[in-house]
Coordinates of C-alpha atoms in Angstrom, one line a residue:
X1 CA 116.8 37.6 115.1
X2 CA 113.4 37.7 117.1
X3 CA 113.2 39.4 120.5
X4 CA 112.9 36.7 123.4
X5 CA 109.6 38.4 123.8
X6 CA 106.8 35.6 123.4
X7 CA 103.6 35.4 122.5
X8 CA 101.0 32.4 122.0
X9 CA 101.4 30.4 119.0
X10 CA 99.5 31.4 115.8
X11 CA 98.4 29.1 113.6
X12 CA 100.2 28.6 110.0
X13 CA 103.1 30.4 111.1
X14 CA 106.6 29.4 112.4
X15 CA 107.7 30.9 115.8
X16 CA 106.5 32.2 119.0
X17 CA 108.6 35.5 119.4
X18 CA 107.1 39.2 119.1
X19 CA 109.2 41.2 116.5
X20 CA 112.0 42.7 117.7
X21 CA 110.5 45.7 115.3
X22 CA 107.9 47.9 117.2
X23 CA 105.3 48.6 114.1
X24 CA 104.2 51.9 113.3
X25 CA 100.5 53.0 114.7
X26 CA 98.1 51.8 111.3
X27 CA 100.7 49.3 110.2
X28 CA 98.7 47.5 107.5
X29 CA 99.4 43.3 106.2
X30 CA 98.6 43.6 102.4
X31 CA 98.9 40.2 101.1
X32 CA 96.6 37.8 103.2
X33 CA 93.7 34.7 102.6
X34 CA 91.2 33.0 104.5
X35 CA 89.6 29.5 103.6
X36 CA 86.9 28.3 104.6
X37 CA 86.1 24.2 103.6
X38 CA 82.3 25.2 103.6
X39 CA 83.2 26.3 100.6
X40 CA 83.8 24.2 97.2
X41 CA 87.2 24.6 95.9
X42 CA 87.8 25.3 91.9
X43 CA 88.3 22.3 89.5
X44 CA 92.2 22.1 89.1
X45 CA 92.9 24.3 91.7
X46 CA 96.7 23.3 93.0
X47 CA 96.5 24.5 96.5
X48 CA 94.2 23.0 98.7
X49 CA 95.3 24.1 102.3
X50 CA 93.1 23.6 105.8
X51 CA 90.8 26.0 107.0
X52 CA 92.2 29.6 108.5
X53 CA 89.8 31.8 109.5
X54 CA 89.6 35.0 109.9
X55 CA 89.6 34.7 113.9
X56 CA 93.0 32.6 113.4
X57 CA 94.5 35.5 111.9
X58 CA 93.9 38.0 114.5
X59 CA 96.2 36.2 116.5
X60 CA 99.0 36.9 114.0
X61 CA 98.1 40.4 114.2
X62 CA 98.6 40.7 118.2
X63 CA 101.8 38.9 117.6
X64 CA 103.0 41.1 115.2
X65 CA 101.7 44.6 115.6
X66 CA 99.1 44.6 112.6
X67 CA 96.1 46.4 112.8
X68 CA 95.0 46.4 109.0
X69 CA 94.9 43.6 106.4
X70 CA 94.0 43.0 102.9
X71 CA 92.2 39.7 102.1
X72 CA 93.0 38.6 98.8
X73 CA 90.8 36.1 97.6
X74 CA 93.5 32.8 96.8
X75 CA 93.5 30.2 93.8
X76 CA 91.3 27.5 95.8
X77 CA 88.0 29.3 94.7
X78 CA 89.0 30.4 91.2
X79 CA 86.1 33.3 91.1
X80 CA 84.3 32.5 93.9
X81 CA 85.0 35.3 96.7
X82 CA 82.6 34.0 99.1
X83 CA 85.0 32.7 101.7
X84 CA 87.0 36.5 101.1
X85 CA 83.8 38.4 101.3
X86 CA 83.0 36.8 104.6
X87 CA 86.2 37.4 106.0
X88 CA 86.1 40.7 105.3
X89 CA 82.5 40.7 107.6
X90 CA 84.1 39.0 110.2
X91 CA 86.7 41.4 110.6
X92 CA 84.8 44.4 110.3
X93 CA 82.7 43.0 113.3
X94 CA 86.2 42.1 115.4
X95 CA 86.4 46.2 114.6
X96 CA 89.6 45.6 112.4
X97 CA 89.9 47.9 109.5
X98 CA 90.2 45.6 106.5
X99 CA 90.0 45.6 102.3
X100 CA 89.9 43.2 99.5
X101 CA 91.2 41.8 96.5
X102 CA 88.6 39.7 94.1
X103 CA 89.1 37.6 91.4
X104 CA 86.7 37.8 88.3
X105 CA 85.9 36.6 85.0
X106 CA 85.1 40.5 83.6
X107 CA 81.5 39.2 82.5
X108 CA 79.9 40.5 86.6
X109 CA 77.6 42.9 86.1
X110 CA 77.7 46.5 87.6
X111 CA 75.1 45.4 90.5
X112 CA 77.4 42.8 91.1
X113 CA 80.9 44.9 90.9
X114 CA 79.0 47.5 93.3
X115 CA 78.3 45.4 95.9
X116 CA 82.4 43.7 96.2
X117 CA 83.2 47.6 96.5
X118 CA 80.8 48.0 99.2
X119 CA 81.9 44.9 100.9
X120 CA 85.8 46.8 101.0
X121 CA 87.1 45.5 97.5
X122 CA 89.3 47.7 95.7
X123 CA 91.3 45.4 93.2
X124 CA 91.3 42.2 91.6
X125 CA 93.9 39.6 91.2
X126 CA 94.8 37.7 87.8
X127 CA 96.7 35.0 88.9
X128 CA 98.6 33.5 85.8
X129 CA 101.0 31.6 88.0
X130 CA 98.9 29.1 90.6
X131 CA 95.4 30.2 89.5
X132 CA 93.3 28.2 88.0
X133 CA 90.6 31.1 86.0
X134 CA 91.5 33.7 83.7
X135 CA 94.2 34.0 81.2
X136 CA 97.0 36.6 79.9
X137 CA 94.6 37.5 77.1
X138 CA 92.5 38.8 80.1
X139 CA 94.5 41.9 80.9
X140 CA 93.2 44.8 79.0
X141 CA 89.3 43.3 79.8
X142 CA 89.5 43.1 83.1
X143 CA 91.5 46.5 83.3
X144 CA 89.0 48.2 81.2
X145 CA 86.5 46.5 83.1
X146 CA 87.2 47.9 86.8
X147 CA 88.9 51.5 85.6
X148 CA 85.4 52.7 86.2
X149 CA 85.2 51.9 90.0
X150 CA 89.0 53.4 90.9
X151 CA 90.3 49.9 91.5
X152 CA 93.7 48.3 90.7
X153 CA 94.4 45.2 89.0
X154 CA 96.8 42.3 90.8
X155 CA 99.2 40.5 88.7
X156 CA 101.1 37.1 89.6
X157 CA 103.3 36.3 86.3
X158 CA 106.1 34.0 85.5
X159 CA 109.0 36.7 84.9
X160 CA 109.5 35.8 81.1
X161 CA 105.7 36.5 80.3
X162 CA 105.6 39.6 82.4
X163 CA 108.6 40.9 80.1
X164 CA 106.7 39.5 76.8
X165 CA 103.7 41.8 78.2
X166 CA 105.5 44.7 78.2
X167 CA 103.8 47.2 75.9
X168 CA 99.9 46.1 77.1
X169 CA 101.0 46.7 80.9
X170 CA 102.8 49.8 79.8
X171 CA 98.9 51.0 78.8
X172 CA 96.4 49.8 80.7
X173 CA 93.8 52.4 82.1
X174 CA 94.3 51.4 85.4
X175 CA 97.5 50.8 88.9
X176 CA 99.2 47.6 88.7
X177 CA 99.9 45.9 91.7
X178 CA 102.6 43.2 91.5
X179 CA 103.0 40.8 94.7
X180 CA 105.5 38.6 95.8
X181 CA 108.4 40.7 94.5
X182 CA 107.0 40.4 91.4
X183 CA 107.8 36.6 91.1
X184 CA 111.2 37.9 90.5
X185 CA 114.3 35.6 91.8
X186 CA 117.1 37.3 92.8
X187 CA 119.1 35.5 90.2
X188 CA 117.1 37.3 87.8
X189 CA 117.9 41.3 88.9
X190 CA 118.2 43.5 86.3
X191 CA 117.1 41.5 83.4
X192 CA 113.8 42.0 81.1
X193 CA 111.2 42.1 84.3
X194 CA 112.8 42.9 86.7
X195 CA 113.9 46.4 84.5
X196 CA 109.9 46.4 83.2
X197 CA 108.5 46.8 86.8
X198 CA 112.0 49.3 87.9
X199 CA 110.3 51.3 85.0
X200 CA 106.4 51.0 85.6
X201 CA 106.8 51.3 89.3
X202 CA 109.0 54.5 89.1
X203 CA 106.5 56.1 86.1
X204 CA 103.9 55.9 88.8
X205 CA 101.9 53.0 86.9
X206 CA 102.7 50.4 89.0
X207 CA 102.6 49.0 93.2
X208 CA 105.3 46.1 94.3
X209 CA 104.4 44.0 97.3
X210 CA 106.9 43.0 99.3
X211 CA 105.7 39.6 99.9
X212 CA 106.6 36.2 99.4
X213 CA 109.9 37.1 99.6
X214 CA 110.8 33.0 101.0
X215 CA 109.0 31.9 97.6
X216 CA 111.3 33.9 94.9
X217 CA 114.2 33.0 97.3
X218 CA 116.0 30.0 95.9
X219 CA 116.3 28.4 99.5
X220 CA 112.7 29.7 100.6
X221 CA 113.9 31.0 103.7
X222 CA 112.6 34.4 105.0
X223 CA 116.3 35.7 105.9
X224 CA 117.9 34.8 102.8
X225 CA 120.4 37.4 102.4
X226 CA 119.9 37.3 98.4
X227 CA 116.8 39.0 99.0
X228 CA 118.0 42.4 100.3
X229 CA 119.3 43.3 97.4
X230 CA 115.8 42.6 95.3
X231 CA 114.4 44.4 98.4
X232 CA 116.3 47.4 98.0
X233 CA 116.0 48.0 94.6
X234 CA 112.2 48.6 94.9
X235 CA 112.3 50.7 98.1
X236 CA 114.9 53.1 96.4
X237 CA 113.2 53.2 93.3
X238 CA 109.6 54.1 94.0
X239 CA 109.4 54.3 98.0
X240 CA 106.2 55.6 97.9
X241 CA 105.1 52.4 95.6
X242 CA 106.0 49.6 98.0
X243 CA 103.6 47.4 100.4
X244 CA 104.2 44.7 102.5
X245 CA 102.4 41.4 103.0
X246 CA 102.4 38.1 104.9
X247 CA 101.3 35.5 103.0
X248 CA 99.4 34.4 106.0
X249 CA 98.5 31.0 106.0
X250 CA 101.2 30.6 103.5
X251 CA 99.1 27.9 101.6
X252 CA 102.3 26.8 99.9
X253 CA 104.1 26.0 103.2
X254 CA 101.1 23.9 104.3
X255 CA 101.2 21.9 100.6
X256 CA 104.7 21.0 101.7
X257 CA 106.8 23.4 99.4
X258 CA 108.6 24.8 101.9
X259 CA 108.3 25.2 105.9
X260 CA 106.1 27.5 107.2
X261 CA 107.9 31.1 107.3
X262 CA 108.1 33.0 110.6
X263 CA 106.0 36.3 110.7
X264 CA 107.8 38.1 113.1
X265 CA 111.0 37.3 111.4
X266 CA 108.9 38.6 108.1
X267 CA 108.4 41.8 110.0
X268 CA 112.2 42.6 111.3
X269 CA 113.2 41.7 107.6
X270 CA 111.2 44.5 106.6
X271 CA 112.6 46.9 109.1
X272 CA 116.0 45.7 107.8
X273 CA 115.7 46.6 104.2
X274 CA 113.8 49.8 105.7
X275 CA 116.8 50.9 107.6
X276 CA 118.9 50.5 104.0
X277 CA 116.8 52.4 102.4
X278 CA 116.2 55.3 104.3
X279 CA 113.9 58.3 102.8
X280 CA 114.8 62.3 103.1
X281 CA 111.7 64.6 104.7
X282 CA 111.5 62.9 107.9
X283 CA 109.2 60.0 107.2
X284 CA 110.9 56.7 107.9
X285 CA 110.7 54.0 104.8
X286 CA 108.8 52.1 106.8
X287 CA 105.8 54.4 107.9
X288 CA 105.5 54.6 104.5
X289 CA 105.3 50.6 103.6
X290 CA 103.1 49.6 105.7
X291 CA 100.9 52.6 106.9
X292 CA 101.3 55.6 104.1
X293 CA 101.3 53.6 100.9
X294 CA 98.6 51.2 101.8
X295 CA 96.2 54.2 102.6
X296 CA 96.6 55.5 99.5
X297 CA 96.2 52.4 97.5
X298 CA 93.7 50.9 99.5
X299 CA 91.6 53.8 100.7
X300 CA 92.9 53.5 104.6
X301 CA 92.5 56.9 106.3
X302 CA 95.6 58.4 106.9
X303 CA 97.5 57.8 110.4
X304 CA 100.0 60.4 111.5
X305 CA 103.7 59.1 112.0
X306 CA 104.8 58.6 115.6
X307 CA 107.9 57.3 118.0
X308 CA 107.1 54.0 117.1
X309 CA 107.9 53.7 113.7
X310 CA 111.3 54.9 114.4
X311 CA 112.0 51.8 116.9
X312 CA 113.6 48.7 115.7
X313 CA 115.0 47.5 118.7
X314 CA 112.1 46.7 121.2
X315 CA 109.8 44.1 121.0
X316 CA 105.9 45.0 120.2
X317 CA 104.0 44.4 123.1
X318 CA 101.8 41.2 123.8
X319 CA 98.9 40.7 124.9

C-alpha cells in the first residue's frame, strides 16, 4: 500500500499518496497521451476523453518520481499527431526530457517522417484494438516504411490475431514494442500469444510494456494479484526488454470502463514484481525498466544506477 506521504492531487488519477517506492534517478513513464479539444477528433474514434495537457501531467510526475515520458499519440486523432507533437514542445520547454510515438498511414513522405524524428519520435503505433486507422494488412508497410529511420513499430492486438500473425511479426525489419502486457489476460498465460511474444521478446525482436496492467486484469484493478504472475514472466524472460508505462489519463477510466487507477500504487506494483524478479550483476530489475531499457529503446542518455533504485520502502519526496 501507498506511503502516508501526500502530495496534491493530479488530475486523471486516483490517490493522493507519494509511492512508497523511491524511483531510480532517470526513471522514465513509457506509455502516456495528451488531448487537446482544439483539436478534431477521428470519425469513429471510441474514446473521447477531456482535455489533459501536458502541464497536467507534470504533476503526476512530482507525485511519482518521473522525470522522462513517452507521448504516444492515442486513438482520438487517428493520424493526426498534432496534439502529441505539441506536447512534446511543451515539455521540452518545462526542460523534461521527452519522446514520441506517432501513428501513420505509411503514404508521409520522407520530409514529413524527418521532421516527427526531429520533433523526438522514434516509433509508431498500429492500434488494431481501439484505433480507428490502419489495419493488420498494414504490418509489413509500415515496418518497411520506418526501418530506414531506426524506429520501432507499436502493436495493440487482440491475443488471437497476434498468434494468427505469427510468422509476419517473426520477420519484420524492424523492434516490436507490445504495450499493455501485450493485451494478454492472465487467464490466457502460456497459450498461442502469450508463448509468441515469450519467444520474440527473448530472440531480441521484441519490447513488452508493462502497462495497462488494470485493463488485461479481469477486475481492472491495479493490485490484482493475477497480474504478478503475467508480470513475472516477462521480467525473467527478457529483463533487459521490459518498460513501464502509466496510461496517464487513462482515457478508458474517464469513458467509464473502469475507475481511474492509482499511479503511485502503479509505481509500488512495479517495484513488487521487480523485487520477484531480481537480476544477477548488480543492477536492480528496476533500474533497468524504467531508466536502462527505455534509453536504449528510446534514445535517453544513459543515467548511472544509484542508492535510490535500491529503496522500496521510503516515500519519494514532494514538492
Amino acid at each position: 500500500m501507498p506511503s502516508e506521504s501526500t502530495a496534491a492531487p493530479v488530475r486523471f488519477s486516483a490517490g493522493t499518496a507519494a509511492p512508497r517506492t523511491a524511483v531510480p534517478a532517470g526513471a522514465c513513464d513509457c506509455h502516456v497521451h495528451v488531448y487537446d479539444s482544439g483539436f478534431p477528433t477521428a470519425p469513429g474514434a471510441k474514446l473521447l476523453p477531456p482535455d489533459a495537457s501536458a502541464q497536467d501531467y507534470r504533476a503526476l510526475q512530482q507525485r511519482i518520481g518521473t522525470t522522462r515520458v513517452v507521448l504516444v499519440t492515442p486513438s482520438t486523432y487517428g493520424t493526426d499527431n498534432r496534439s502529441m507533437l505539441c506536447g512534446l514542445a511543451a515539455l521540452g520547454a518545462m526542460g523534461i526530457e521527452a519522446r514520441g510515438v506517432a501513428v501513420i498511414d505509411g503514404t508521409e513522405g520522407d520530409a514529413e517522417l524527418q521532421r516527427l524524428h526531429a520533433a523526438g519520435v522514434r516509433g509508431v503505433r498500429l492500434n488494431l484494438s481501439l484505433g480507428v486507422s490502419g489495419t493488420v494488412d498494414a504490418l509489413e508497410p509500415l515496418a518497411h516504411r520506418i526501418a530506414p529511420l531506426g524506429w520501432h513499430l507499436q502493436l495493440l492486438m487482440a491475443p488471437d490475431l497476434l498468434a494468427a500473425r505469427a510468422d509476419v511479426l517473426r520477420l519484420l525489419p524492424v523492434p516490436l514494442v507490445f504495450d499493455h502486457f501485450g493485451r494478454i489476460p492472465p487467464a490466457q498465460m502460456g497459450q498461442g500469444a502469450h508463448a509468441l511474444l515469450l519467444e520474440l521478446l527473448q530472440g531480441g525482436r521484441a519490447w513488452i510494456k508493462l502497462s495497462g496492467g488494470y485493463i488485461v486484469s479481469a477486475t481492472h484493478r491495479v493490485d490484482d494479484p493475477l497480474l504478478d504472475p503475467l508480470a513475472a514472466s516477462y521480467l525473467r524472460c527478457a529483463p533487459e526488454r521490459v518498460v513501464w508505462g502509466s496510461d496517464w489519463p487513462h482515457a478508458t477510466a474517464t469513458a467509464g470502463v473502469h475507475p481511474l487507477p492509482d499511479d503511485a500504487l502503479q509505481i509500488d506494483r512495479l517495484a513488487e514484481w521487480a523485487r520477484q524478479s531480481p537480476q544477477p550483476g548488480g543492477a536492480t530489475t528496476l533500474q533497468r525498466v524504467l531508466v536502462d531499457n527505455p534509453a536504449a529503446l528510446y534514445g535517453f542518455a544513459s543515467v548511472a544506477p544509484t542508492a535510490r533504485a535500491l529503496s522500496i520502502s521510503a516515500p519519494f519526496p514532494t514538492t
